[in-house]
């Protein structure tokens, strides 16, 4: 009888400890995400109303060009990016999907929110992945003011991956920003400092620069 009682007490204590760690980890992770968001917002290039209006006017002029003139700005296959009527300055993207990280056909549910700003280019992807029942791995993938970050931690406390800074990680995260521009396509307009050059009759080369980083894509 005593053994059963002690076993019950031990289970209750373990459950309480686990719940406490989960709550503490979620709080600490939220603080890290909020700090990154503040840095992302602080890194914007002149977010004033006047600056945004000036950029919007440049964008409107691009849209009003004739087909022949527009072809010089958006060569060949790139002209489709000029058809969007809303200039995107910031965007939030919510996801609820399944992912197979280890190619083992064991799909894990995850939810995420992504905060993107287009000037200066940057994003924060904050995700929760349920690796096992009630055990989540929290992941932040970001590009903020020229620095990349990939941080993953079980319950938001026990780090399993943490790479940050400039160099290759910054370039990889900047590439993700560019590759996902289909969600915020006006970030590819020439008024957003993207350089376009024709490749052939159906594609064009786009170049975006942020500080020392320069990314090239064929679209």
mmCIF file of N, CA and C in Angstrom, residues 66-192:
data_model
loop_
_atom_site.group_PDB
_atom_site.id
_atom_site.type_symbol
_atom_site.label_atom_id
_atom_site.label_comp_id
_atom_site.label_asym_id
_atom_site.label_seq_id
_atom_site.Cartn_x
_atom_site.Cartn_y
_atom_site.Cartn_z
ATOM 1 N N UNK A 66 3.733 51.968 -69.645
ATOM 2 C CA UNK A 66 3.184 51.201 -70.766
ATOM 3 C C UNK A 66 3.825 49.824 -70.797
ATOM 4 N N UNK A 67 3.211 48.923 -71.579
ATOM 5 C CA UNK A 67 3.738 47.563 -71.651
ATOM 6 C C UNK A 67 5.181 47.551 -72.127
ATOM 7 N N UNK A 68 5.509 48.388 -73.100
ATOM 8 C CA UNK A 68 6.870 48.413 -73.629
ATOM 9 C C UNK A 68 7.869 48.928 -72.614
ATOM 10 N N UNK A 69 7.489 49.994 -71.903
ATOM 11 C CA UNK A 69 8.386 50.550 -70.896
ATOM 12 C C UNK A 69 8.511 49.614 -69.712
ATOM 13 N N UNK A 70 7.385 49.000 -69.319
ATOM 14 C CA UNK A 70 7.402 48.097 -68.173
ATOM 15 C C UNK A 70 8.318 46.910 -68.427
ATOM 16 N N UNK A 71 8.414 46.479 -69.671
ATOM 17 C CA UNK A 71 9.281 45.353 -70.005
ATOM 18 C C UNK A 71 10.744 45.662 -69.700
ATOM 19 N N UNK A 72 11.109 46.944 -69.740
ATOM 20 C CA UNK A 72 12.484 47.302 -69.424
ATOM 21 C C UNK A 72 12.743 47.224 -67.920
ATOM 22 N N UNK A 73 11.678 47.479 -67.133
ATOM 23 C CA UNK A 73 11.806 47.429 -65.683
ATOM 24 C C UNK A 73 11.695 46.005 -65.164
ATOM 25 N N UNK A 74 10.753 45.258 -65.749
ATOM 26 C CA UNK A 74 10.551 43.860 -65.379
ATOM 27 C C UNK A 74 10.769 43.000 -66.612
ATOM 28 N N UNK A 75 11.988 42.630 -66.923
ATOM 29 C CA UNK A 75 12.239 41.921 -68.174
ATOM 30 C C UNK A 75 11.571 40.558 -68.233
ATOM 31 N N UNK A 76 10.985 40.288 -69.410
ATOM 32 C CA UNK A 76 10.466 38.972 -69.744
ATOM 33 C C UNK A 76 9.581 38.379 -68.658
ATOM 34 N N UNK A 77 9.983 37.198 -68.144
ATOM 35 C CA UNK A 77 9.149 36.475 -67.191
ATOM 36 C C UNK A 77 8.932 37.176 -65.877
ATOM 37 N N UNK A 78 9.698 38.223 -65.585
ATOM 38 C CA UNK A 78 9.564 38.904 -64.300
ATOM 39 C C UNK A 78 8.418 39.902 -64.272
ATOM 40 N N UNK A 79 7.755 40.164 -65.409
ATOM 41 C CA UNK A 79 6.735 41.199 -65.452
ATOM 42 C C UNK A 79 5.528 40.883 -64.581
ATOM 43 N N UNK A 80 5.319 39.607 -64.254
ATOM 44 C CA UNK A 80 4.161 39.258 -63.441
ATOM 45 C C UNK A 80 4.227 39.896 -62.051
ATOM 46 N N UNK A 81 5.449 40.233 -61.579
ATOM 47 C CA UNK A 81 5.570 40.837 -60.255
ATOM 48 C C UNK A 81 5.045 42.267 -60.242
ATOM 49 N N UNK A 82 4.805 42.853 -61.406
ATOM 50 C CA UNK A 82 4.337 44.240 -61.446
ATOM 51 C C UNK A 82 2.827 44.357 -61.377
ATOM 52 N N UNK A 83 2.111 43.237 -61.282
ATOM 53 C CA UNK A 83 0.660 43.279 -61.362
ATOM 54 C C UNK A 83 -0.034 43.425 -60.006
ATOM 55 N N UNK A 84 0.741 43.431 -58.911
ATOM 56 C CA UNK A 84 0.140 43.495 -57.585
ATOM 57 C C UNK A 84 -0.192 44.929 -57.228
ATOM 58 N N UNK A 85 -1.386 45.122 -56.686
ATOM 59 C CA UNK A 85 -1.922 46.464 -56.468
ATOM 60 C C UNK A 85 -1.740 46.964 -55.042
ATOM 61 N N UNK A 86 -1.257 46.166 -54.136
ATOM 62 C CA UNK A 86 -1.074 46.585 -52.751
ATOM 63 C C UNK A 86 0.404 46.480 -52.395
ATOM 64 N N UNK A 87 0.986 47.588 -51.985
ATOM 65 C CA UNK A 87 2.393 47.588 -51.599
ATOM 66 C C UNK A 87 2.516 47.014 -50.191
ATOM 67 N N UNK A 88 3.240 45.911 -50.060
ATOM 68 C CA UNK A 88 3.357 45.212 -48.783
ATOM 69 C C UNK A 88 4.591 45.717 -48.036
ATOM 70 N N UNK A 89 4.363 46.243 -46.837
ATOM 71 C CA UNK A 89 5.458 46.743 -46.014
ATOM 72 C C UNK A 89 5.761 45.799 -44.859
ATOM 73 N N UNK A 90 4.722 45.157 -44.352
ATOM 74 C CA UNK A 90 4.889 44.160 -43.286
ATOM 75 C C UNK A 90 3.807 43.113 -43.431
ATOM 76 N N UNK A 91 4.076 41.898 -42.971
ATOM 77 C CA UNK A 91 3.102 40.817 -43.155
ATOM 78 C C UNK A 91 3.263 39.789 -42.043
ATOM 79 N N UNK A 92 2.139 39.204 -41.638
ATOM 80 C CA UNK A 92 2.130 38.095 -40.686
ATOM 81 C C UNK A 92 1.572 36.860 -41.392
ATOM 82 N N UNK A 93 2.249 35.739 -41.226
ATOM 83 C CA UNK A 93 1.847 34.494 -41.886
ATOM 84 C C UNK A 93 1.678 33.424 -40.813
ATOM 85 N N UNK A 94 0.473 32.820 -40.747
ATOM 86 C CA UNK A 94 0.213 31.754 -39.787
ATOM 87 C C UNK A 94 0.172 30.414 -40.523
ATOM 88 N N UNK A 95 0.760 29.386 -39.910
ATOM 89 C CA UNK A 95 0.796 28.059 -40.518
ATOM 90 C C UNK A 95 0.364 27.003 -39.507
ATOM 91 N N UNK A 96 -0.344 26.010 -39.997
ATOM 92 C CA UNK A 96 -0.653 24.815 -39.201
ATOM 93 C C UNK A 96 -0.550 23.638 -40.157
ATOM 94 N N UNK A 97 0.544 22.902 -40.067
ATOM 95 C CA UNK A 97 0.818 21.852 -41.046
ATOM 96 C C UNK A 97 1.471 20.653 -40.359
ATOM 97 N N UNK A 98 1.932 19.721 -41.195
ATOM 98 C CA UNK A 98 2.677 18.562 -40.718
ATOM 99 C C UNK A 98 4.024 18.522 -41.418
ATOM 100 N N UNK A 99 5.044 18.075 -40.705
ATOM 101 C CA UNK A 99 6.386 18.055 -41.265
ATOM 102 C C UNK A 99 7.060 16.737 -40.927
ATOM 103 N N UNK A 100 7.858 16.242 -41.864
ATOM 104 C CA UNK A 100 8.628 15.005 -41.678
ATOM 105 C C UNK A 100 10.099 15.373 -41.712
ATOM 106 N N UNK A 101 10.642 15.722 -40.544
ATOM 107 C CA UNK A 101 11.994 16.251 -40.488
ATOM 108 C C UNK A 101 13.061 15.204 -40.795
ATOM 109 N N UNK A 102 12.782 13.957 -40.460
ATOM 110 C CA UNK A 102 13.811 12.930 -40.590
ATOM 111 C C UNK A 102 13.537 11.962 -41.736
ATOM 112 N N UNK A 103 12.623 12.331 -42.650
ATOM 113 C CA UNK A 103 12.273 11.497 -43.808
ATOM 114 C C UNK A 103 11.951 10.068 -43.380
ATOM 115 N N UNK A 104 11.229 9.935 -42.269
ATOM 116 C CA UNK A 104 10.916 8.619 -41.714
ATOM 117 C C UNK A 104 9.437 8.279 -41.841
ATOM 118 N N UNK A 105 8.694 9.104 -42.611
ATOM 119 C CA UNK A 105 7.253 8.938 -42.770
ATOM 120 C C UNK A 105 6.508 9.077 -41.444
ATOM 121 N N UNK A 106 7.136 9.746 -40.481
ATOM 122 C CA UNK A 106 6.481 10.040 -39.210
ATOM 123 C C UNK A 106 6.222 11.547 -39.159
ATOM 124 N N UNK A 107 5.071 11.931 -39.639
ATOM 125 C CA UNK A 107 4.747 13.340 -39.782
ATOM 126 C C UNK A 107 4.357 13.942 -38.449
ATOM 127 N N UNK A 108 4.946 15.089 -38.131
ATOM 128 C CA UNK A 108 4.715 15.760 -36.860
ATOM 129 C C UNK A 108 3.961 17.073 -37.093
ATOM 130 N N UNK A 109 2.921 17.322 -36.289
ATOM 131 C CA UNK A 109 2.188 18.581 -36.451
ATOM 132 C C UNK A 109 2.999 19.766 -35.949
ATOM 133 N N UNK A 110 2.855 20.886 -36.618
ATOM 134 C CA UNK A 110 3.490 22.097 -36.116
ATOM 135 C C UNK A 110 2.616 23.302 -36.422
ATOM 136 N N UNK A 111 2.752 24.299 -35.590
ATOM 137 C CA UNK A 111 2.103 25.590 -35.811
ATOM 138 C C UNK A 111 3.183 26.658 -35.763
ATOM 139 N N UNK A 112 2.975 27.730 -36.515
ATOM 140 C CA UNK A 112 3.978 28.791 -36.536
ATOM 141 C C UNK A 112 3.339 30.121 -36.896
ATOM 142 N N UNK A 113 4.036 31.173 -36.549
ATOM 143 C CA UNK A 113 3.688 32.512 -36.997
ATOM 144 C C UNK A 113 4.966 33.150 -37.527
ATOM 145 N N UNK A 114 4.858 33.819 -38.657
ATOM 146 C CA UNK A 114 6.016 34.448 -39.282
ATOM 147 C C UNK A 114 5.735 35.938 -39.460
ATOM 148 N N UNK A 115 6.644 36.740 -38.977
ATOM 149 C CA UNK A 115 6.546 38.195 -39.081
ATOM 150 C C UNK A 115 7.600 38.654 -40.083
ATOM 151 N N UNK A 116 7.158 39.342 -41.130
ATOM 152 C CA UNK A 116 8.052 39.765 -42.202
ATOM 153 C C UNK A 116 7.984 41.286 -42.352
ATOM 154 N N UNK A 117 9.133 41.914 -42.522
ATOM 155 C CA UNK A 117 9.182 43.307 -42.954
ATOM 156 C C UNK A 117 10.029 43.354 -44.218
ATOM 157 N N UNK A 118 9.697 44.282 -45.106
ATOM 158 C CA UNK A 118 10.354 44.300 -46.414
ATOM 159 C C UNK A 118 11.424 45.372 -46.552
ATOM 160 N N UNK A 119 11.441 46.352 -45.646
ATOM 161 C CA UNK A 119 12.465 47.389 -45.687
ATOM 162 C C UNK A 119 12.793 47.807 -44.258
ATOM 163 N N UNK A 120 13.928 47.418 -43.826
ATOM 164 C CA UNK A 120 14.999 46.558 -44.290
ATOM 165 C C UNK A 120 14.537 45.105 -44.298
ATOM 166 N N UNK A 121 14.924 44.289 -45.303
ATOM 167 C CA UNK A 121 14.405 42.923 -45.375
ATOM 168 C C UNK A 121 14.729 42.103 -44.136
ATOM 169 N N UNK A 122 13.702 41.415 -43.641
ATOM 170 C CA UNK A 122 13.917 40.553 -42.481
ATOM 171 C C UNK A 122 12.656 39.784 -42.128
ATOM 172 N N UNK A 123 12.809 38.739 -41.309
ATOM 173 C CA UNK A 123 11.666 37.942 -40.882
ATOM 174 C C UNK A 123 12.016 37.192 -39.599
ATOM 175 N N UNK A 124 10.953 36.770 -38.906
ATOM 176 C CA UNK A 124 11.073 35.874 -37.754
ATOM 177 C C UNK A 124 10.027 34.782 -37.921
ATOM 178 N N UNK A 125 10.469 33.544 -37.947
ATOM 179 C CA UNK A 125 9.580 32.381 -38.023
ATOM 180 C C UNK A 125 9.648 31.674 -36.684
ATOM 181 N N UNK A 126 8.552 31.689 -35.945
ATOM 182 C CA UNK A 126 8.486 31.115 -34.595
ATOM 183 C C UNK A 126 7.532 29.930 -34.639
ATOM 184 N N UNK A 127 8.067 28.719 -34.421
ATOM 185 C CA UNK A 127 7.265 27.504 -34.612
ATOM 186 C C UNK A 127 7.296 26.598 -33.389
ATOM 187 N N UNK A 128 6.235 25.820 -33.260
ATOM 188 C CA UNK A 128 6.147 24.774 -32.236
ATOM 189 C C UNK A 128 5.875 23.444 -32.940
ATOM 190 N N UNK A 129 6.746 22.474 -32.707
ATOM 191 C CA UNK A 129 6.633 21.165 -33.358
ATOM 192 C C UNK A 129 6.424 20.102 -32.283
ATOM 193 N N UNK A 130 5.350 19.352 -32.399
ATOM 194 C CA UNK A 130 5.060 18.305 -31.418
ATOM 195 C C UNK A 130 5.789 17.027 -31.822
ATOM 196 N N UNK A 131 6.982 16.829 -31.248
ATOM 197 C CA UNK A 131 7.783 15.656 -31.581
ATOM 198 C C UNK A 131 7.214 14.386 -30.945
ATOM 199 N N UNK A 132 6.715 14.531 -29.702
ATOM 200 C CA UNK A 132 6.079 13.427 -28.979
ATOM 201 C C UNK A 132 4.859 14.014 -28.263
ATOM 202 N N UNK A 133 3.896 13.199 -27.873
ATOM 203 C CA UNK A 133 2.721 13.736 -27.190
ATOM 204 C C UNK A 133 3.106 14.604 -25.993
ATOM 205 N N UNK A 134 2.639 15.849 -26.010
ATOM 206 C CA UNK A 134 2.872 16.824 -24.934
ATOM 207 C C UNK A 134 4.308 17.339 -24.853
ATOM 208 N N UNK A 135 5.172 16.905 -25.771
ATOM 209 C CA UNK A 135 6.559 17.378 -25.776
ATOM 210 C C UNK A 135 6.808 18.122 -27.080
ATOM 211 N N UNK A 136 6.999 19.426 -26.952
ATOM 212 C CA UNK A 136 7.192 20.276 -28.117
ATOM 213 C C UNK A 136 8.638 20.725 -28.255
ATOM 214 N N UNK A 137 9.054 20.854 -29.504
ATOM 215 C CA UNK A 137 10.319 21.499 -29.817
ATOM 216 C C UNK A 137 9.975 22.870 -30.389
ATOM 217 N N UNK A 138 10.539 23.887 -29.786
ATOM 218 C CA UNK A 138 10.313 25.245 -30.276
ATOM 219 C C UNK A 138 11.469 25.658 -31.171
ATOM 220 N N UNK A 139 11.127 26.300 -32.279
ATOM 221 C CA UNK A 139 12.140 26.666 -33.276
ATOM 222 C C UNK A 139 11.945 28.122 -33.678
ATOM 223 N N UNK A 140 13.048 28.865 -33.691
ATOM 224 C CA UNK A 140 13.048 30.205 -34.267
ATOM 225 C C UNK A 140 14.041 30.214 -35.418
ATOM 226 N N UNK A 141 13.544 30.650 -36.577
ATOM 227 C CA UNK A 141 14.359 30.824 -37.773
ATOM 228 C C UNK A 141 14.203 32.290 -38.151
ATOM 229 N N UNK A 142 15.298 33.030 -38.268
ATOM 230 C CA UNK A 142 15.119 34.464 -38.494
ATOM 231 C C UNK A 142 16.285 35.085 -39.254
ATOM 232 N N UNK A 143 15.954 36.230 -39.846
ATOM 233 C CA UNK A 143 16.951 37.115 -40.453
ATOM 234 C C UNK A 143 16.610 38.524 -39.996
ATOM 235 N N UNK A 144 17.418 39.070 -39.119
ATOM 236 C CA UNK A 144 17.133 40.357 -38.485
ATOM 237 C C UNK A 144 18.362 41.248 -38.565
ATOM 238 N N UNK A 145 18.214 42.397 -39.209
ATOM 239 C CA UNK A 145 19.276 43.394 -39.356
ATOM 240 C C UNK A 145 20.610 42.771 -39.774
ATOM 241 N N UNK A 146 20.543 41.903 -40.766
ATOM 242 C CA UNK A 146 21.757 41.330 -41.329
ATOM 243 C C UNK A 146 22.293 40.108 -40.626
ATOM 244 N N UNK A 147 21.631 39.637 -39.591
ATOM 245 C CA UNK A 147 22.086 38.464 -38.845
ATOM 246 C C UNK A 147 21.077 37.323 -38.958
ATOM 247 N N UNK A 148 21.590 36.108 -39.129
ATOM 248 C CA UNK A 148 20.741 34.938 -39.204
ATOM 249 C C UNK A 148 20.701 34.212 -37.876
ATOM 250 N N UNK A 149 19.637 33.448 -37.663
ATOM 251 C CA UNK A 149 19.493 32.666 -36.430
ATOM 252 C C UNK A 149 18.681 31.414 -36.702
ATOM 253 N N UNK A 150 19.180 30.287 -36.231
ATOM 254 C CA UNK A 150 18.423 29.045 -36.177
ATOM 255 C C UNK A 150 18.585 28.483 -34.775
ATOM 256 N N UNK A 151 17.506 28.517 -34.012
ATOM 257 C CA UNK A 151 17.553 28.062 -32.622
ATOM 258 C C UNK A 151 16.398 27.107 -32.388
ATOM 259 N N UNK A 152 16.717 25.907 -31.909
ATOM 260 C CA UNK A 152 15.701 24.905 -31.594
ATOM 261 C C UNK A 152 15.951 24.381 -30.184
ATOM 262 N N UNK A 153 14.871 24.244 -29.402
ATOM 263 C CA UNK A 153 15.022 23.784 -28.022
ATOM 264 C C UNK A 153 13.796 22.987 -27.599
ATOM 265 N N UNK A 154 14.025 21.863 -26.940
ATOM 266 C CA UNK A 154 12.934 21.053 -26.398
ATOM 267 C C UNK A 154 12.298 21.826 -25.247
ATOM 268 N N UNK A 155 10.984 21.974 -25.295
ATOM 269 C CA UNK A 155 10.213 22.747 -24.318
ATOM 270 C C UNK A 155 10.649 24.206 -24.242
ATOM 271 N N UNK A 156 11.454 24.637 -25.217
ATOM 272 C CA UNK A 156 11.959 25.995 -25.193
ATOM 273 C C UNK A 156 13.105 26.180 -24.227
ATOM 274 N N UNK A 157 13.595 25.081 -23.610
ATOM 275 C CA UNK A 157 14.641 25.170 -22.586
ATOM 276 C C UNK A 157 15.918 24.428 -22.928
ATOM 277 N N UNK A 158 15.773 23.258 -23.515
ATOM 278 C CA UNK A 158 16.926 22.381 -23.726
ATOM 279 C C UNK A 158 17.339 22.446 -25.196
ATOM 280 N N UNK A 159 18.405 23.191 -25.458
ATOM 281 C CA UNK A 159 18.826 23.510 -26.817
ATOM 282 C C UNK A 159 19.339 22.281 -27.562
ATOM 283 N N UNK A 160 18.854 22.100 -28.785
ATOM 284 C CA UNK A 160 19.344 21.034 -29.649
ATOM 285 C C UNK A 160 20.052 21.602 -30.880
ATOM 286 N N UNK A 161 19.829 22.882 -31.169
ATOM 287 C CA UNK A 161 20.526 23.546 -32.273
ATOM 288 C C UNK A 161 20.512 25.046 -32.004
ATOM 289 N N UNK A 162 21.650 25.684 -32.241
ATOM 290 C CA UNK A 162 21.721 27.135 -32.022
ATOM 291 C C UNK A 162 22.869 27.698 -32.860
ATOM 292 N N UNK A 163 22.525 28.254 -34.008
ATOM 293 C CA UNK A 163 23.517 28.856 -34.905
ATOM 294 C C UNK A 163 23.066 30.278 -35.185
ATOM 295 N N UNK A 164 23.964 31.238 -35.025
ATOM 296 C CA UNK A 164 23.563 32.623 -35.236
ATOM 297 C C UNK A 164 24.740 33.460 -35.704
ATOM 298 N N UNK A 165 24.423 34.658 -36.203
ATOM 299 C CA UNK A 165 25.466 35.597 -36.596
ATOM 300 C C UNK A 165 25.425 35.927 -38.074
ATOM 301 N N UNK A 166 26.555 36.373 -38.588
ATOM 302 C CA UNK A 166 26.678 36.702 -39.999
ATOM 303 C C UNK A 166 27.179 35.511 -40.793
ATOM 304 N N UNK A 167 27.847 35.762 -41.907
ATOM 305 C CA UNK A 167 28.431 34.678 -42.702
ATOM 306 C C UNK A 167 27.394 33.768 -43.319
ATOM 307 N N UNK A 168 27.633 32.463 -43.252
ATOM 308 C CA UNK A 168 26.806 31.483 -43.947
ATOM 309 C C UNK A 168 25.390 31.406 -43.400
ATOM 310 N N UNK A 169 25.234 31.503 -42.066
ATOM 311 C CA UNK A 169 23.884 31.408 -41.504
ATOM 312 C C UNK A 169 23.054 32.618 -41.922
ATOM 313 N N UNK A 170 23.684 33.796 -41.965
ATOM 314 C CA UNK A 170 22.967 34.995 -42.421
ATOM 315 C C UNK A 170 22.571 34.861 -43.883
ATOM 316 N N UNK A 171 23.486 34.345 -44.697
ATOM 317 C CA UNK A 171 23.191 34.173 -46.124
ATOM 318 C C UNK A 171 22.057 33.171 -46.329
ATOM 319 N N UNK A 172 22.074 32.072 -45.560
ATOM 320 C CA UNK A 172 21.025 31.056 -45.697
ATOM 321 C C UNK A 172 19.662 31.627 -45.323
ATOM 322 N N UNK A 173 19.599 32.404 -44.246
ATOM 323 C CA UNK A 173 18.326 32.976 -43.827
ATOM 324 C C UNK A 173 17.864 34.075 -44.788
ATOM 325 N N UNK A 174 18.805 34.842 -45.337
ATOM 326 C CA UNK A 174 18.466 35.872 -46.316
ATOM 327 C C UNK A 174 17.909 35.222 -47.574
ATOM 328 N N UNK A 175 18.469 34.075 -47.952
ATOM 329 C CA UNK A 175 17.957 33.328 -49.099
ATOM 330 C C UNK A 175 16.519 32.870 -48.844
ATOM 331 N N UNK A 176 16.235 32.464 -47.605
ATOM 332 C CA UNK A 176 14.864 32.054 -47.289
ATOM 333 C C UNK A 176 13.918 33.236 -47.454
ATOM 334 N N UNK A 177 14.327 34.406 -46.979
ATOM 335 C CA UNK A 177 13.497 35.606 -47.141
ATOM 336 C C UNK A 177 13.169 35.840 -48.617
ATOM 337 N N UNK A 178 14.169 35.751 -49.457
ATOM 338 C CA UNK A 178 13.998 35.996 -50.886
ATOM 339 C C UNK A 178 13.143 34.904 -51.525
ATOM 340 N N UNK A 179 13.406 33.653 -51.176
ATOM 341 C CA UNK A 179 12.687 32.526 -51.776
ATOM 342 C C UNK A 179 11.199 32.549 -51.430
ATOM 343 N N UNK A 180 10.840 33.101 -50.268
ATOM 344 C CA UNK A 180 9.446 33.122 -49.838
ATOM 345 C C UNK A 180 8.733 34.411 -50.226
ATOM 346 N N UNK A 181 9.372 35.226 -51.075
ATOM 347 C CA UNK A 181 8.784 36.510 -51.465
ATOM 348 C C UNK A 181 7.480 36.355 -52.234
ATOM 349 N N UNK A 182 7.135 35.138 -52.653
ATOM 350 C CA UNK A 182 5.832 34.918 -53.293
ATOM 351 C C UNK A 182 4.703 35.306 -52.343
ATOM 352 N N UNK A 183 4.956 35.282 -51.017
ATOM 353 C CA UNK A 183 3.957 35.690 -50.027
ATOM 354 C C UNK A 183 3.892 37.207 -49.860
ATOM 355 N N UNK A 184 4.936 37.894 -50.251
ATOM 356 C CA UNK A 184 4.965 39.370 -50.178
ATOM 357 C C UNK A 184 5.635 39.891 -51.449
ATOM 358 N N UNK A 185 4.985 39.667 -52.598
ATOM 359 C CA UNK A 185 5.615 39.854 -53.914
ATOM 360 C C UNK A 185 6.075 41.275 -54.222
ATOM 361 N N UNK A 186 5.454 42.294 -53.603
ATOM 362 C CA UNK A 186 5.906 43.647 -53.924
ATOM 363 C C UNK A 186 7.295 43.926 -53.365
ATOM 364 N N UNK A 187 7.818 43.024 -52.537
ATOM 365 C CA UNK A 187 9.205 43.156 -52.076
ATOM 366 C C UNK A 187 10.186 42.974 -53.227
ATOM 367 N N UNK A 188 9.700 42.455 -54.370
ATOM 368 C CA UNK A 188 10.549 42.236 -55.533
ATOM 369 C C UNK A 188 10.473 43.366 -56.554
ATOM 370 N N UNK A 189 9.754 44.428 -56.233
ATOM 371 C CA UNK A 189 9.683 45.564 -57.148
ATOM 372 C C UNK A 189 11.011 46.319 -57.189
ATOM 373 N N UNK A 190 11.343 46.932 -58.319
ATOM 374 C CA UNK A 190 12.570 47.742 -58.386
ATOM 375 C C UNK A 190 12.609 48.860 -57.345
ATOM 376 N N UNK A 191 11.440 49.400 -56.972
ATOM 377 C CA UNK A 191 11.411 50.447 -55.948
ATOM 378 C C UNK A 191 11.838 49.923 -54.591
ATOM 379 N N UNK A 192 11.903 48.590 -54.452
ATOM 380 C CA UNK A 192 12.390 47.973 -53.217
ATOM 381 C C UNK A 192 13.856 47.568 -53.339
#
